[in-house]
PDB file of C-alpha atoms and ligand atoms in Angstrom:
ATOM      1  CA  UNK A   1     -17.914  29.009  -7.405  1.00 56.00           C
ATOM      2  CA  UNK A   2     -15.743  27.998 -10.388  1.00 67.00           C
ATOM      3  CA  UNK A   3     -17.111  26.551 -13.551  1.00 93.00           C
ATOM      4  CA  UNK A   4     -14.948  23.099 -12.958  1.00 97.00           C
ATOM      5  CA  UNK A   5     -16.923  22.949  -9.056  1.00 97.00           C
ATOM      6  CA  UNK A   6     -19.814  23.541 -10.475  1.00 97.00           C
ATOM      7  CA  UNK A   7     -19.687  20.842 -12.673  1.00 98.00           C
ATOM      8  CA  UNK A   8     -18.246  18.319  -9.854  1.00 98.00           C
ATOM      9  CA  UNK A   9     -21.184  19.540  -8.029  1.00 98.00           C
ATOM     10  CA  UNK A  10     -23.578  18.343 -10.897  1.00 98.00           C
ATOM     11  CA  UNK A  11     -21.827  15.264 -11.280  1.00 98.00           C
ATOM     12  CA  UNK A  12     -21.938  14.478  -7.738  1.00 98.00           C
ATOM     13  CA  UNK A  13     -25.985  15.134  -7.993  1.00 98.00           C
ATOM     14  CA  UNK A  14     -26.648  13.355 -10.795  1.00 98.00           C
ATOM     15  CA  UNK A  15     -24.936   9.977  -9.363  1.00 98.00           C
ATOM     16  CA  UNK A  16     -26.432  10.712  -5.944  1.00 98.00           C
ATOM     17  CA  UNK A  17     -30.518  10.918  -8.360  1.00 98.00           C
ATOM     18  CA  UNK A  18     -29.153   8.160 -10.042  1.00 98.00           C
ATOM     19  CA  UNK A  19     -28.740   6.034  -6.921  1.00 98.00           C
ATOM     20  CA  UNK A  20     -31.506   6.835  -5.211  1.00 98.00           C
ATOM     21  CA  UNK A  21     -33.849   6.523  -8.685  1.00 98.00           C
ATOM     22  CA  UNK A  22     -32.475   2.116  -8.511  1.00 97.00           C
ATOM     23  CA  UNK A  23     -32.747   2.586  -4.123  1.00 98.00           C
ATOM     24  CA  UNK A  24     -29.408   2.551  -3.605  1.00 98.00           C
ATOM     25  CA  UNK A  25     -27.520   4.191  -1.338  1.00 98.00           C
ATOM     26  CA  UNK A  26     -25.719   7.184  -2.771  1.00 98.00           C
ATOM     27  CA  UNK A  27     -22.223   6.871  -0.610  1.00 98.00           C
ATOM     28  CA  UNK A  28     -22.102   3.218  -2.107  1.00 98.00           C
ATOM     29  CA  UNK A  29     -21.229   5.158  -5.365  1.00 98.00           C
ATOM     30  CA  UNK A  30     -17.662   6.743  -5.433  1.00 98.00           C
ATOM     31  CA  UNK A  31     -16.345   9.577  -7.829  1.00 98.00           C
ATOM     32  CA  UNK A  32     -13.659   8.982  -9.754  1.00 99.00           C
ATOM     33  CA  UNK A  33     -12.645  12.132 -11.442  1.00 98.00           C
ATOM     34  CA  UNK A  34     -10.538  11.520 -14.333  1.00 98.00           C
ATOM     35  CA  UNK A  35      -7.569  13.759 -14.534  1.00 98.00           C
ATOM     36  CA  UNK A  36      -5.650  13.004 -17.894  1.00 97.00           C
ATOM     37  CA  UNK A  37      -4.382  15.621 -19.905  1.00 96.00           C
ATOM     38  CA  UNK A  38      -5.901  18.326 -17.667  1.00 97.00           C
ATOM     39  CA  UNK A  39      -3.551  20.634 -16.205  1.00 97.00           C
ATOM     40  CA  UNK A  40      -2.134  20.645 -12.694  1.00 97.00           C
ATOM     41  CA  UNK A  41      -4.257  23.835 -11.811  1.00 97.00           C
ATOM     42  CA  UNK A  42      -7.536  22.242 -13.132  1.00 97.00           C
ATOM     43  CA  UNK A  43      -7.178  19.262 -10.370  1.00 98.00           C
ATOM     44  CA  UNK A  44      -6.227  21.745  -7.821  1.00 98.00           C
ATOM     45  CA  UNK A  45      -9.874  23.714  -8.468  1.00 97.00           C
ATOM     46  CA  UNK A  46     -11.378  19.991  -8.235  1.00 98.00           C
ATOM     47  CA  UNK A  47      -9.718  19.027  -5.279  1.00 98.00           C
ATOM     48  CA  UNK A  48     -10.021  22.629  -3.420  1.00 97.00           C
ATOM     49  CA  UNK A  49     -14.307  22.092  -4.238  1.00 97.00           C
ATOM     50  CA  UNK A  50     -13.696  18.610  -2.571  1.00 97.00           C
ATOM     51  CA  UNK A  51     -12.847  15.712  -4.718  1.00 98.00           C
ATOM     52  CA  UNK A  52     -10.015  13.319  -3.529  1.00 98.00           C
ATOM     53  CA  UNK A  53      -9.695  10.865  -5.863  1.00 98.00           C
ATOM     54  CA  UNK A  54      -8.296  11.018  -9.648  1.00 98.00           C
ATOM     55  CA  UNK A  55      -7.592   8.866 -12.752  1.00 98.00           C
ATOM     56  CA  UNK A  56      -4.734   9.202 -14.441  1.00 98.00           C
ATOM     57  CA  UNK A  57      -3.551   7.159 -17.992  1.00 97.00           C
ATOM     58  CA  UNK A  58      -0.152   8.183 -18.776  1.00 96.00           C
ATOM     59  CA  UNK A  59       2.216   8.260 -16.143  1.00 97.00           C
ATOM     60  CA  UNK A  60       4.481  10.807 -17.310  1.00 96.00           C
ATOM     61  CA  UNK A  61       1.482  13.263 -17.596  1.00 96.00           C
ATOM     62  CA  UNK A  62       0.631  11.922 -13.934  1.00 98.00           C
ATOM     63  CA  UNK A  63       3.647  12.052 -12.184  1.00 98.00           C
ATOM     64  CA  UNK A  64       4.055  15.668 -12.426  1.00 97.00           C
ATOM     65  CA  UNK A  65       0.386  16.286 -10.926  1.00 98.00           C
ATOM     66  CA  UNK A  66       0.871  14.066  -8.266  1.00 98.00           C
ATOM     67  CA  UNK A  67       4.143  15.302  -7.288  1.00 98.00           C
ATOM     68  CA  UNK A  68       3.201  19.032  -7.073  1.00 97.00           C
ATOM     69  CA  UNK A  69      -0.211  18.729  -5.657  1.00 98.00           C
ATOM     70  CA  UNK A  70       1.352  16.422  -2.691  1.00 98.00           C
ATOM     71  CA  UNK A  71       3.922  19.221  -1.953  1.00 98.00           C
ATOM     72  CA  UNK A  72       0.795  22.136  -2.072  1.00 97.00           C
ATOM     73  CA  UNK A  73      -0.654  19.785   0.714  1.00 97.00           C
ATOM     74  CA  UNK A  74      -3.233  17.930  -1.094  1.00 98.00           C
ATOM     75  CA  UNK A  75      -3.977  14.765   0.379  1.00 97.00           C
ATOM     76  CA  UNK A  76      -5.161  13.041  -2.706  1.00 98.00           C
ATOM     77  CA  UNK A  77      -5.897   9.251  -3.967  1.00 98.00           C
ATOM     78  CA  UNK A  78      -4.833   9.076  -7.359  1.00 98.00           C
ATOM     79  CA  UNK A  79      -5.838   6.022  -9.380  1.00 99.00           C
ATOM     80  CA  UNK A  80      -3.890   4.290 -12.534  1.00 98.00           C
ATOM     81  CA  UNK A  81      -6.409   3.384 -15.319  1.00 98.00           C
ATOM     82  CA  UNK A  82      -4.283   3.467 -18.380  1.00 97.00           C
ATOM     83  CA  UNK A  83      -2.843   0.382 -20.338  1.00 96.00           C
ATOM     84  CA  UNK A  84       0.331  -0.367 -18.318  1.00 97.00           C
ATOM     85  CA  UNK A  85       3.969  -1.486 -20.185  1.00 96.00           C
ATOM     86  CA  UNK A  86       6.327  -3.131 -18.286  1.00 97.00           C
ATOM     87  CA  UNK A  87       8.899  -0.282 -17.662  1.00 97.00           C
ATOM     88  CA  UNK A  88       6.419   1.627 -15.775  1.00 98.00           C
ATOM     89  CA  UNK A  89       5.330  -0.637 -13.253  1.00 98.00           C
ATOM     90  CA  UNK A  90       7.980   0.604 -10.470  1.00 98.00           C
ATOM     91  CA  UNK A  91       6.544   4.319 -11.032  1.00 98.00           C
ATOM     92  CA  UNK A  92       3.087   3.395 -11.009  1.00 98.00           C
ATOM     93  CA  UNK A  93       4.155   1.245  -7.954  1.00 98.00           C
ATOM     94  CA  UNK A  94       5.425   3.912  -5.907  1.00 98.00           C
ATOM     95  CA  UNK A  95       2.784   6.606  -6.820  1.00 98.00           C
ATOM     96  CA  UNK A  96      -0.623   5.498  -6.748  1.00 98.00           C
ATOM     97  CA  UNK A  97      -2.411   3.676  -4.497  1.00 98.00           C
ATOM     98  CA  UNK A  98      -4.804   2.189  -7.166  1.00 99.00           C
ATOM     99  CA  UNK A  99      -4.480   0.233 -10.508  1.00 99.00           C
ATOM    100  CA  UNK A 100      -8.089  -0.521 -12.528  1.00 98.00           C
ATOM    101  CA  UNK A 101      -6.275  -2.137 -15.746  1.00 98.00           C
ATOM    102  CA  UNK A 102      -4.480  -4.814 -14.783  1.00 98.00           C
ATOM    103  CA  UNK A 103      -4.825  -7.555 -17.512  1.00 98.00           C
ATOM    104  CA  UNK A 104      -1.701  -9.658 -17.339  1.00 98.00           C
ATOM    105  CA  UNK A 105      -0.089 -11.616 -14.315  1.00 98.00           C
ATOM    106  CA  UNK A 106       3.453 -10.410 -15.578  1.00 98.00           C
ATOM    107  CA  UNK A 107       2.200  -7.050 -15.241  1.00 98.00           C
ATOM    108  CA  UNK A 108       0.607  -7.726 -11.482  1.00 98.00           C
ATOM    109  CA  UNK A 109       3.733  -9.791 -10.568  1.00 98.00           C
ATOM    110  CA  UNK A 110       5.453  -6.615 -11.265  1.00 98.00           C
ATOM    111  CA  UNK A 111       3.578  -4.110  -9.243  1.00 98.00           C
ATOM    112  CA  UNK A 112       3.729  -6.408  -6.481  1.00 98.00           C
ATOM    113  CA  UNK A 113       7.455  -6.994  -6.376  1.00 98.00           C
ATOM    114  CA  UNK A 114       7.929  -3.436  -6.727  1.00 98.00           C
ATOM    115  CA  UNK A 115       5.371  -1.662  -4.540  1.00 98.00           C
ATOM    116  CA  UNK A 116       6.983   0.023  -1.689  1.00 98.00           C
ATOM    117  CA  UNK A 117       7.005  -2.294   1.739  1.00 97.00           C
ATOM    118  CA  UNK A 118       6.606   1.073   3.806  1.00 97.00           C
ATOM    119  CA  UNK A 119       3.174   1.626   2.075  1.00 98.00           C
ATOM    120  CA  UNK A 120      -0.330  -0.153   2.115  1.00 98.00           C
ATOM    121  CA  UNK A 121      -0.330  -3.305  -0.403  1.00 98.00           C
ATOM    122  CA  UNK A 122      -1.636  -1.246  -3.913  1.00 98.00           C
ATOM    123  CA  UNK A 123      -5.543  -1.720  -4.447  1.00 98.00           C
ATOM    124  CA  UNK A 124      -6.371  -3.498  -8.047  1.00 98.00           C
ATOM    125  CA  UNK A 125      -9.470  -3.868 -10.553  1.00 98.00           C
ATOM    126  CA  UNK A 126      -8.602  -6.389 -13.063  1.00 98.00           C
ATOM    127  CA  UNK A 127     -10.120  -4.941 -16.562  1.00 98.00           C
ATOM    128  CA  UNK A 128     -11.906  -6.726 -18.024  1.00 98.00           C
ATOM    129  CA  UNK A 129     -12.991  -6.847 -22.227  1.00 98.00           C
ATOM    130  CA  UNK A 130     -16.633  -6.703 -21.409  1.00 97.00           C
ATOM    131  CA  UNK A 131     -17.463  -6.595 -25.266  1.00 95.00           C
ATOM    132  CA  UNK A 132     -14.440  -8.974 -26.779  1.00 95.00           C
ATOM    133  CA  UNK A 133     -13.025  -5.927 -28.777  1.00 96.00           C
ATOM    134  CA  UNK A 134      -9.514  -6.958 -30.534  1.00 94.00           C
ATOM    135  CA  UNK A 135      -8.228  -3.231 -30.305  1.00 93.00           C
ATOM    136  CA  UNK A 136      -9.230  -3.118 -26.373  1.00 95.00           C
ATOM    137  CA  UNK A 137      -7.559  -4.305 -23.489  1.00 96.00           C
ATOM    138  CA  UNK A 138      -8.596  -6.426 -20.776  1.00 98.00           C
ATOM    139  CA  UNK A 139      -9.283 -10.217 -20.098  1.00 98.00           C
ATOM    140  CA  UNK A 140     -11.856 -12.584 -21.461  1.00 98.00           C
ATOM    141  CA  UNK A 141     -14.337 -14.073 -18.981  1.00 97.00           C
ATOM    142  CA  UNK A 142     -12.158 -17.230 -19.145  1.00 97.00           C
ATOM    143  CA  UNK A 143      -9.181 -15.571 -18.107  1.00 97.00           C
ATOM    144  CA  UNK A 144     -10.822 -13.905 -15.583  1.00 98.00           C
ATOM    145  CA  UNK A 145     -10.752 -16.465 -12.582  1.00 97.00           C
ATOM    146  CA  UNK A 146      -7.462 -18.175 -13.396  1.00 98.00           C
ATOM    147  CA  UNK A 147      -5.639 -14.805 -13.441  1.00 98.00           C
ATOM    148  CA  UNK A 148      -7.766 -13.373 -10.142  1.00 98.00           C
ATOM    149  CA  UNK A 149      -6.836 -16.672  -8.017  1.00 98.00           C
ATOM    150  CA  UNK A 150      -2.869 -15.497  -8.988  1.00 98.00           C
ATOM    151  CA  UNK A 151      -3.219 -12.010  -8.157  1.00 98.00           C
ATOM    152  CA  UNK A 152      -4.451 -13.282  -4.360  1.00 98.00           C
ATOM    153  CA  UNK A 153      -1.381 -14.837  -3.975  1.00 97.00           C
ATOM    154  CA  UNK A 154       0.553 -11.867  -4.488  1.00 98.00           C
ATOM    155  CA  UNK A 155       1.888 -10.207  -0.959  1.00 97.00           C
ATOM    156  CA  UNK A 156       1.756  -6.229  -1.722  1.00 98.00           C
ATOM    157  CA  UNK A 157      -1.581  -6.303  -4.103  1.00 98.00           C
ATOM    158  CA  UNK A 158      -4.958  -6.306  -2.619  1.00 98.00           C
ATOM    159  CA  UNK A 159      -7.716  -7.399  -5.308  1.00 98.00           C
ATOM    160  CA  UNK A 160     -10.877  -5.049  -4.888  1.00 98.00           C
ATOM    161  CA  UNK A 161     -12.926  -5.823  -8.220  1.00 98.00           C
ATOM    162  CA  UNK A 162     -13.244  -5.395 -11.788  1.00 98.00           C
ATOM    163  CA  UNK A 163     -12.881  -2.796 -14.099  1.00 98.00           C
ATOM    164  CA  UNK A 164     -14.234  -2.047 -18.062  1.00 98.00           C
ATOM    165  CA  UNK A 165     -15.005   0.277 -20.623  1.00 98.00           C
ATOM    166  CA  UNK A 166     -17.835  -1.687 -22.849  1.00 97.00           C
ATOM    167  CA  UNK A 167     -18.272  -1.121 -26.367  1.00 96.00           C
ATOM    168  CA  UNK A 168     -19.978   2.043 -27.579  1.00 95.00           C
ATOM    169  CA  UNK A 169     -23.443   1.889 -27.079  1.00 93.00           C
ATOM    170  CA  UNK A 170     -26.309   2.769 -29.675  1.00 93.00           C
ATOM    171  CA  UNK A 171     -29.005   3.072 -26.286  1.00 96.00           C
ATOM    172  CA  UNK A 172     -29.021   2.734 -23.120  1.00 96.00           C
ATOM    173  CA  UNK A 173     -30.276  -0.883 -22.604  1.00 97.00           C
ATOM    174  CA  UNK A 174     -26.926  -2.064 -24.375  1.00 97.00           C
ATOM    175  CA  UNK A 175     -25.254  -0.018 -22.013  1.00 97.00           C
ATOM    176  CA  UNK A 176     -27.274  -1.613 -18.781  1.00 98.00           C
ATOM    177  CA  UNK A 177     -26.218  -5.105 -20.860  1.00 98.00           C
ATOM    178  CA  UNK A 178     -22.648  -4.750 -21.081  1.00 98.00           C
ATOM    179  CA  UNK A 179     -22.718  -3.307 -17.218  1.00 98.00           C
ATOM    180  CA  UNK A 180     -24.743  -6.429 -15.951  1.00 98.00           C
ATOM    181  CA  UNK A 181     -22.264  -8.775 -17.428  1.00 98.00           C
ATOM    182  CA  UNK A 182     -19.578  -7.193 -15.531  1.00 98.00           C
ATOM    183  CA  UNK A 183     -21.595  -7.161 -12.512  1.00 98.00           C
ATOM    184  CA  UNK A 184     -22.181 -11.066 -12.809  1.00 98.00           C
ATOM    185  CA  UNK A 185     -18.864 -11.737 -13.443  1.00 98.00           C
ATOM    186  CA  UNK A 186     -17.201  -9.913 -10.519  1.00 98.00           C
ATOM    187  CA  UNK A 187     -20.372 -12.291  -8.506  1.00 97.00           C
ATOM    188  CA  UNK A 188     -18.366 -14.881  -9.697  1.00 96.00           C
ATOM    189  CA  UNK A 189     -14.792 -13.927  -8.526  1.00 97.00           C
ATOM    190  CA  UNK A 190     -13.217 -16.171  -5.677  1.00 94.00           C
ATOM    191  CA  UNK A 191     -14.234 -14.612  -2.054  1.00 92.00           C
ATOM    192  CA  UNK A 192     -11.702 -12.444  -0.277  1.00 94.00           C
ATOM    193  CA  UNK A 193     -11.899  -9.885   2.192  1.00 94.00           C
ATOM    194  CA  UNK A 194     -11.486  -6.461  -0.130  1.00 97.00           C
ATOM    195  CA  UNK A 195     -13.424  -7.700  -3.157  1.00 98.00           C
ATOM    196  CA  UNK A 196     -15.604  -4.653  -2.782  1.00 98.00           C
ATOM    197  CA  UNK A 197     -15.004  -2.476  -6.311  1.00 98.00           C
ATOM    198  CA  UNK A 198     -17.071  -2.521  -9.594  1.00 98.00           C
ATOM    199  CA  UNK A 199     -15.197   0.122 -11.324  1.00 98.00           C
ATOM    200  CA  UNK A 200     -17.951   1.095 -14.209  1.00 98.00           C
ATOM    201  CA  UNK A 201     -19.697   4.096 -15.916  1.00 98.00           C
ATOM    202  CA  UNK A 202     -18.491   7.763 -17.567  1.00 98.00           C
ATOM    203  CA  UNK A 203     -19.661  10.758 -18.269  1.00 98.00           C
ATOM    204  CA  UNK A 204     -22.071   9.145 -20.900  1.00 96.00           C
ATOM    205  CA  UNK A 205     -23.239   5.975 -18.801  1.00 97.00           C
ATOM    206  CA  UNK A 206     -23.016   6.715 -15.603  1.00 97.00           C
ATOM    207  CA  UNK A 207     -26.649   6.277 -15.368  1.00 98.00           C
ATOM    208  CA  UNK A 208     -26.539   2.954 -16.379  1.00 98.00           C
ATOM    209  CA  UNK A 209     -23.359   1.683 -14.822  1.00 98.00           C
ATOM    210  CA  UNK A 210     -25.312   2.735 -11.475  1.00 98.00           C
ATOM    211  CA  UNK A 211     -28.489   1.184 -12.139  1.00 98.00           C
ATOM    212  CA  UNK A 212     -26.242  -2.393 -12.786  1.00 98.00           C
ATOM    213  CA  UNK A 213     -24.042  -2.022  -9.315  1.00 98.00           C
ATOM    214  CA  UNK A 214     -21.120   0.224 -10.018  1.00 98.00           C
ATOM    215  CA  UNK A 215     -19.347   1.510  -6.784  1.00 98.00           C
ATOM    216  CA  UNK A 216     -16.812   3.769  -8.914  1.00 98.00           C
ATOM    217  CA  UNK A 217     -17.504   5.526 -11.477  1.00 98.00           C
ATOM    218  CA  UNK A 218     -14.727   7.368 -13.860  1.00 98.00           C
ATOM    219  CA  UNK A 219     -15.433  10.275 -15.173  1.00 98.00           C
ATOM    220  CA  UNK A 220     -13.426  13.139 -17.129  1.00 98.00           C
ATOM    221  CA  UNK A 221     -15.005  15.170 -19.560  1.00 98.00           C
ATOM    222  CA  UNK A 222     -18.277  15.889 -17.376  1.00 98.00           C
ATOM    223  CA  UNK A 223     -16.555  17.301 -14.813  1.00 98.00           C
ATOM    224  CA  UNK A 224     -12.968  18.921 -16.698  1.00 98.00           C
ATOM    225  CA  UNK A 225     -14.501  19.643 -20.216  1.00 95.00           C
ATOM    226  CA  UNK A 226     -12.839  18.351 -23.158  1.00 94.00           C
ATOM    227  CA  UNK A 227      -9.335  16.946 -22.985  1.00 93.00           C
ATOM    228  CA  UNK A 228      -6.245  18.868 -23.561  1.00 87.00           C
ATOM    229  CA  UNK A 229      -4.588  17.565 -26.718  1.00 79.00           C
TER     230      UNK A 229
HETATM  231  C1  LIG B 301     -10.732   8.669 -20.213  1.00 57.10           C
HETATM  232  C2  LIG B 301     -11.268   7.594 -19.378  1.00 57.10           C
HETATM  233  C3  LIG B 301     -12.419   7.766 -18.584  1.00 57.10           C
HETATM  234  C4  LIG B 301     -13.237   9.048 -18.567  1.00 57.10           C
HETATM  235  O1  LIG B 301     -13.977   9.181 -19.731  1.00 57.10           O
HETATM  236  P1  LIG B 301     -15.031  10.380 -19.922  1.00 57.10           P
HETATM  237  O2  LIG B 301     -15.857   9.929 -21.054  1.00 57.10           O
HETATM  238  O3  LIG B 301     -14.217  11.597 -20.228  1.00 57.10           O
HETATM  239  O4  LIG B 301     -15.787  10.533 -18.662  1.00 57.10           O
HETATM  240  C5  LIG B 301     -12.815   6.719 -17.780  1.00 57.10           C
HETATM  241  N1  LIG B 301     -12.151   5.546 -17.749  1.00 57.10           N
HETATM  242  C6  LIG B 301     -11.053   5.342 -18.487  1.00 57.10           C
HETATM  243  C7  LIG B 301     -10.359   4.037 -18.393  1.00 57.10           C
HETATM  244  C8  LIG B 301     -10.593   6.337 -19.341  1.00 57.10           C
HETATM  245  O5  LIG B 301      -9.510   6.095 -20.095  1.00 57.10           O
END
């Protein structure tokens, strides 16, 4: 076995101990393994041990990945989680079947108008700014609703849940804080079908993000090692 399956395989353990240790089912939790800046040949040694689903940030690092692990035969689910300017929504549109950082209607409006009609409508996770950071992205609590009720309106997106990265932690019960206030808010969305996603925890909170009711977690440097510069 290669170092990088080995270390999906611990991953994998620790979020199925991590489920059981709150009594929750462990296939309630989904891996997200986060691709960006790793090299084509690392996510092919990920998805060969098993893993279908990746993160990307940057689409121009993505696009490459996605493009040559389709044609090896990969049948992979790759996820956008990166901030998202306006002249990349068609890509982003075409390519992935998941967006976790939506955080502006203009931006969802977008994706929408531009998603493919032969393909499923694309899967979203508004991100949200759990900790009211000015340098991070994502909507306030008040924006949340207003900007959720527009995105159901909108024919080729499908709005599963909520994403966030919270402020660094100094222990772990800020990180269960932060988590539970995402977890309350997404309780508070508008009902629809597909609301099913709490897109929380990495490679350092995992734990936590469990323990509070995450159903995806995102994580990178756990499973690839240190990003490539
Ligand atoms: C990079 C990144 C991750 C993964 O972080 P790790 O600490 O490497 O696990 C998860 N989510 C988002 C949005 C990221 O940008």
């Amino acid at each position: 076995m290669t170092t990088l399956a080995q270390r999906l395989k611990t991953v994998q353990t620790q979020i199925t101990d991590a489920a059981k240790s709150c009594q929750r089912n462990p296939a309630d939790v989904l891996l997200l393994a986060v691709s960006k800046t790793q090299t084509v040949e690392a996510v092919k040694a990920v998805a060969e041990a098993g893993q279908t689903r990746f993160g990307e940030n940057y689409l121009q690092d993505a696009l490459p990945k996605i493009k040559s692990l389709s044609k090896a035969g990969f049948n992979l689910e790759w996820h956008y989680i990166g901030p998202i300017q306006s002249n990349k929504t068609r890509a982003i549109a075409e390519h992935f079947q998941w967006v976790h950082s939506v955080d502006r209607l203009k931006i969802a409006e977008r994706l929408s108008e531009q998603r493919p009609t032969h393909l499923p409508p694309l899967k979203i996770c508004i991100q949200v700014n759990i900790g009211n950071e000015a340098q991070k992205a994502g909507v306030s609590a008040e924006e949340l609703t207003p900007l959720a009720t527009a995105i159901n309106l909108l024919p080729q997106l499908e709005l599963h849940g909520l994403m966030a990265i919270p402020p660094a932690a100094s222990n772990t019960q800020q990180q269960h804080a932060a988590f539970a206030a995402l977890r309350q808010l997404f309780e508070k969305l508008p009902a629809t079908r597909t609301l099913d996603t709490l897109s929380m925890g990495m490679s350092n909170d995992l734990d936590a993000a469990i323990a509070e009711g995450a159903t995806m977690v995102r994580v990178g440097t756990a499973i690839f090692g240190p990003r490539n510069k």
